[in-house]
CSV table of C-alpha atoms in Angstrom, one decimal:
chain,number,residue,atom,x,y,z
A,1,MET,CA,-10.7,-21.3,1.7
A,2,MET,CA,-14.1,-19.8,1.7
A,3,ALA,CA,-13.7,-16.8,-0.5
A,4,PRO,CA,-11.8,-17.4,-3.9
A,5,GLU,CA,-12.2,-13.8,-5.0
A,6,PHE,CA,-9.8,-12.7,-2.3
A,7,PHE,CA,-7.3,-15.1,-3.7
A,8,TYR,CA,-7.6,-13.7,-7.2
A,9,ALA,CA,-7.2,-10.2,-5.8
A,10,ALA,CA,-4.1,-11.3,-3.9
A,11,VAL,CA,-2.6,-12.8,-7.1
A,12,ILE,CA,-3.1,-9.5,-9.0
A,13,VAL,CA,-1.6,-7.5,-6.1
A,14,MET,CA,1.4,-9.8,-6.2
A,15,ILE,CA,1.8,-9.0,-10.0
A,16,GLY,CA,1.9,-5.4,-9.0
A,17,ALA,CA,4.5,-6.1,-6.4
A,18,PHE,CA,6.6,-7.8,-9.1
A,19,LEU,CA,6.4,-4.7,-11.2
A,20,ALA,CA,7.5,-2.6,-8.2
A,21,LEU,CA,10.4,-5.1,-7.7
A,22,LEU,CA,11.5,-4.3,-11.3
A,23,ARG,CA,11.9,-0.7,-10.3
A,24,VAL,CA,14.0,-1.8,-7.3
A,25,PHE,CA,16.3,-3.8,-9.7
A,26,PHE,CA,16.6,-1.2,-12.5
A,27,GLY,CA,16.3,2.0,-10.6
A,28,PRO,CA,19.0,4.4,-11.8
A,29,SER,CA,19.4,6.3,-8.5
A,30,VAL,CA,19.1,5.3,-4.8
A,31,PRO,CA,15.8,7.2,-4.1
A,32,ASP,CA,14.2,5.4,-7.0
A,33,ARG,CA,15.0,2.1,-5.4
A,34,VAL,CA,13.7,3.3,-2.0
A,35,VAL,CA,10.4,4.4,-3.7
A,36,GLY,CA,10.2,0.9,-5.1
A,37,VAL,CA,10.7,-0.6,-1.7
A,38,ASP,CA,8.1,1.7,-0.2
A,39,THR,CA,5.5,0.7,-2.8
A,40,LEU,CA,6.4,-2.9,-2.3
A,41,ASN,CA,5.7,-2.6,1.5
A,42,THR,CA,2.2,-1.1,1.0
A,43,LEU,CA,1.4,-3.8,-1.6
A,44,ILE,CA,2.6,-6.5,0.8
A,45,VAL,CA,0.3,-5.1,3.5
A,46,ALA,CA,-2.6,-5.2,1.1
A,47,GLY,CA,-1.7,-8.8,0.2
A,48,MET,CA,-1.6,-9.8,3.8
A,49,VAL,CA,-5.1,-8.3,4.5
A,50,LEU,CA,-6.4,-10.2,1.4
A,51,LEU,CA,-4.9,-13.5,2.5
A,52,GLY,CA,-6.1,-13.0,6.0
A,53,ALA,CA,-9.7,-12.6,4.7
A,54,ALA,CA,-9.3,-15.5,2.3
A,55,TYR,CA,-8.0,-18.0,5.0
A,56,ASP,CA,-10.2,-16.5,7.8
A,57,ARG,CA,-7.1,-16.0,10.0
A,58,THR,CA,-7.0,-13.0,12.3
A,59,ILE,CA,-3.2,-13.4,12.9
A,60,TYR,CA,-2.3,-12.5,9.3
A,61,ILE,CA,-4.1,-9.1,9.7
A,62,ASP,CA,-2.2,-8.5,13.0
A,63,ILE,CA,1.0,-9.1,11.2
A,64,ALA,CA,-0.1,-6.6,8.5
A,65,ILE,CA,-0.5,-4.0,11.3
A,66,VAL,CA,3.0,-4.6,12.6
A,67,TYR,CA,4.4,-4.6,9.1
A,68,ALA,CA,2.8,-1.3,8.2
A,69,LEU,CA,4.3,0.4,11.2
A,70,LEU,CA,7.8,-1.1,10.8
A,71,SER,CA,8.0,-0.3,7.1
A,72,TYR,CA,7.1,3.3,7.9
A,73,VAL,CA,10.0,3.5,10.5
A,74,GLY,CA,12.4,1.9,7.9
A,75,THR,CA,11.4,4.4,5.2
A,76,LEU,CA,12.0,7.3,7.6
A,77,ALA,CA,15.4,5.9,8.6
A,78,ILE,CA,16.5,5.6,5.0
A,79,ALA,CA,15.2,9.1,4.2
A,80,LYS,CA,17.2,10.5,7.1
A,81,TYR,CA,20.3,8.7,5.9
A,82,LEU,CA,19.9,10.0,2.3
A,83,GLN,CA,19.5,13.6,3.3
A,84,GLY,CA,22.8,13.6,5.2
A,85,GLY,CA,22.2,12.4,8.7
A,86,LEU,CA,20.4,14.0,11.6
A,87,GLU,CA,20.4,17.7,11.8
B,1,MET,CA,-26.1,-8.4,-3.8
B,2,ILE,CA,-23.4,-7.9,-1.1
B,3,GLU,CA,-21.1,-10.2,-3.1
B,4,TRP,CA,-21.3,-7.7,-5.9
B,5,LEU,CA,-20.4,-4.9,-3.4
B,6,ILE,CA,-17.3,-6.9,-2.2
B,7,GLY,CA,-16.3,-7.6,-5.8
B,8,ILE,CA,-16.6,-4.0,-6.9
B,9,PHE,CA,-14.5,-2.8,-3.9
B,10,LEU,CA,-11.9,-5.5,-4.6
B,11,ALA,CA,-11.8,-4.5,-8.3
B,12,ILE,CA,-11.3,-0.8,-7.5
B,13,GLY,CA,-8.5,-1.6,-5.0
B,14,VAL,CA,-6.7,-4.0,-7.2
B,15,ILE,CA,-6.8,-1.8,-10.3
B,16,PHE,CA,-5.5,1.2,-8.4
B,17,ASN,CA,-2.6,-0.9,-6.9
B,18,LEU,CA,-1.7,-2.1,-10.4
B,19,LEU,CA,-1.8,1.5,-11.7
B,20,ALA,CA,0.6,2.5,-8.9
B,21,SER,CA,3.1,-0.2,-10.2
B,22,VAL,CA,2.7,0.8,-13.8
B,23,GLY,CA,3.2,4.5,-12.9
B,24,LEU,CA,6.3,3.5,-11.0
B,25,LEU,CA,7.7,2.0,-14.2
B,26,ARG,CA,6.5,4.6,-16.6
B,27,PHE,CA,7.2,8.0,-15.0
B,28,PRO,CA,10.5,9.8,-15.7
B,29,ASP,CA,12.0,10.9,-12.3
B,30,VAL,CA,11.8,10.1,-8.7
B,31,TYR,CA,9.2,12.8,-7.7
B,32,THR,CA,6.6,11.7,-10.2
B,33,ARG,CA,7.2,8.1,-9.1
B,34,ILE,CA,6.6,9.1,-5.5
B,35,HIS,CA,3.4,10.9,-6.7
B,36,ALA,CA,2.1,7.9,-8.5
B,37,ALA,CA,3.1,5.2,-6.0
B,38,THR,CA,2.0,6.8,-2.7
B,39,LYS,CA,-1.4,8.1,-3.7
B,40,CYS,CA,-2.5,5.1,-5.8
B,41,THR,CA,-1.4,2.4,-3.2
B,42,THR,CA,-3.0,4.3,-0.3
B,43,PHE,CA,-6.3,4.6,-2.2
B,44,GLY,CA,-6.2,1.1,-3.4
B,45,THR,CA,-5.5,-0.4,0.0
B,46,ILE,CA,-8.4,1.7,1.5
B,47,PHE,CA,-10.7,-0.1,-1.0
B,48,ILE,CA,-9.2,-3.5,-0.3
B,49,VAL,CA,-9.8,-3.1,3.4
B,50,LEU,CA,-13.3,-1.8,2.7
B,51,ALA,CA,-14.0,-5.1,0.9
B,52,THR,CA,-12.5,-7.1,3.8
B,53,VAL,CA,-14.7,-5.2,6.4
B,54,THR,CA,-17.8,-5.7,4.2
B,55,TYR,CA,-17.0,-9.4,4.0
B,56,ALA,CA,-16.5,-9.7,7.8
B,57,ILE,CA,-19.8,-7.9,8.5
B,58,TYR,CA,-21.6,-10.1,6.0
B,59,SER,CA,-20.1,-13.3,7.4
B,60,TYR,CA,-20.9,-12.3,11.0
B,61,PHE,CA,-24.6,-11.3,10.5
B,62,TRP,CA,-25.6,-13.7,7.7
B,63,VAL,CA,-23.4,-16.8,7.9
B,64,GLU,CA,-22.4,-17.5,11.5
B,65,LYS,CA,-22.2,-15.5,14.7
B,66,ASP,CA,-18.5,-16.1,15.2
B,67,PRO,CA,-16.7,-13.3,17.1
B,68,SER,CA,-13.5,-13.8,15.2
B,69,TRP,CA,-15.3,-12.0,12.3
B,70,ILE,CA,-15.5,-8.9,14.4
B,71,THR,CA,-11.8,-9.2,15.2
B,72,ILE,CA,-11.0,-9.4,11.5
B,73,GLY,CA,-13.1,-6.4,10.7
B,74,ILE,CA,-11.7,-4.2,13.5
B,75,HIS,CA,-8.1,-5.1,12.8
B,76,SER,CA,-8.4,-4.5,9.1
B,77,ALA,CA,-9.8,-1.0,9.9
B,78,LEU,CA,-6.7,-0.5,12.1
B,79,VAL,CA,-4.4,-1.5,9.2
B,80,VAL,CA,-5.9,1.2,7.0
B,81,ILE,CA,-5.9,3.9,9.7
B,82,PHE,CA,-2.2,3.3,10.3
B,83,LEU,CA,-1.5,3.2,6.6
B,84,VAL,CA,-3.3,6.5,5.9
B,85,LEU,CA,-1.5,8.2,8.7
B,86,THR,CA,2.0,7.0,7.9
B,87,ASN,CA,2.2,6.6,4.1
B,88,PRO,CA,2.1,10.3,3.1
B,89,VAL,CA,4.6,11.2,5.8
B,90,GLY,CA,7.0,8.6,4.5
B,91,ALA,CA,6.6,9.9,1.0
B,92,HIS,CA,7.2,13.4,2.1
B,93,ALA,CA,10.4,12.5,3.9
B,94,LEU,CA,11.6,10.5,0.9
B,95,GLY,CA,11.0,13.4,-1.6
B,96,ARG,CA,12.7,15.9,0.8
B,97,ALA,CA,15.6,13.5,1.1
B,98,ALA,CA,15.9,13.1,-2.6
B,99,ARG,CA,15.9,16.9,-3.2
B,100,LYS,CA,18.4,17.4,-0.4
B,101,SER,CA,20.8,14.8,-2.0
B,102,GLY,CA,20.8,16.9,-5.2
B,103,ILE,CA,18.3,15.2,-7.6
B,104,LEU,CA,16.5,17.8,-9.7
B,105,PRO,CA,13.0,17.2,-11.1
B,106,HIS,CA,13.0,16.0,-14.8
B,107,GLY,CA,12.3,19.0,-17.1
B,108,ALA,CA,11.6,21.5,-14.2
B,109,VAL,CA,11.0,25.1,-15.2
B,110,ILE,CA,11.4,26.8,-11.9
B,111,ASP,CA,12.9,25.6,-8.6
B,112,GLU,CA,11.8,27.5,-5.6
B,113,LEU,CA,14.1,25.6,-3.3
B,114,GLU,CA,17.2,26.7,-5.1
B,115,GLY,CA,19.7,28.0,-2.6
B,116,ARG,CA,17.4,27.5,0.4
B,117,LEU,CA,18.4,24.0,1.4
């Protein structure tokens, strides 16, 4: 724990992730909830990078790379499903 | 000096990520929410990774010559490269899927995709 400013930044990013979670809970339509999940994914990647810098661990940042690519694939799959399947 | 640079980068990134969440709660329909969330989170995460890379460079050259700092910097840069390449494409697919499933924009005046889907 060498850099406390990265911890404070991670806490504020998690507050933003909570606000995005409210959109997932109260979203009136299905694409609203998916937009909330997409925002949540990007905020979690940012939080992983911040925590990796704060704890000086490389492995957290590798997990952030994998999470970014997998969340992209998940968003594309849900979008394909919403528009009515493969064409 | 360089601590101030890291702090300014972190403040810009965190403020833009918070603005994305507030826009997600405040905007009226799904297209404006995509507009707010995608661009603000991508820009904010670019600045957060800039702060991390600056911190890694500073720690490698002025604190200790540990090669794990180089790994942290390069992998953070890889995170932001993947995010910048994939995030707008995901938002585009999502907006297209929302329009194809019949959701009209809130208060739209013209709709050029009418009858062309």
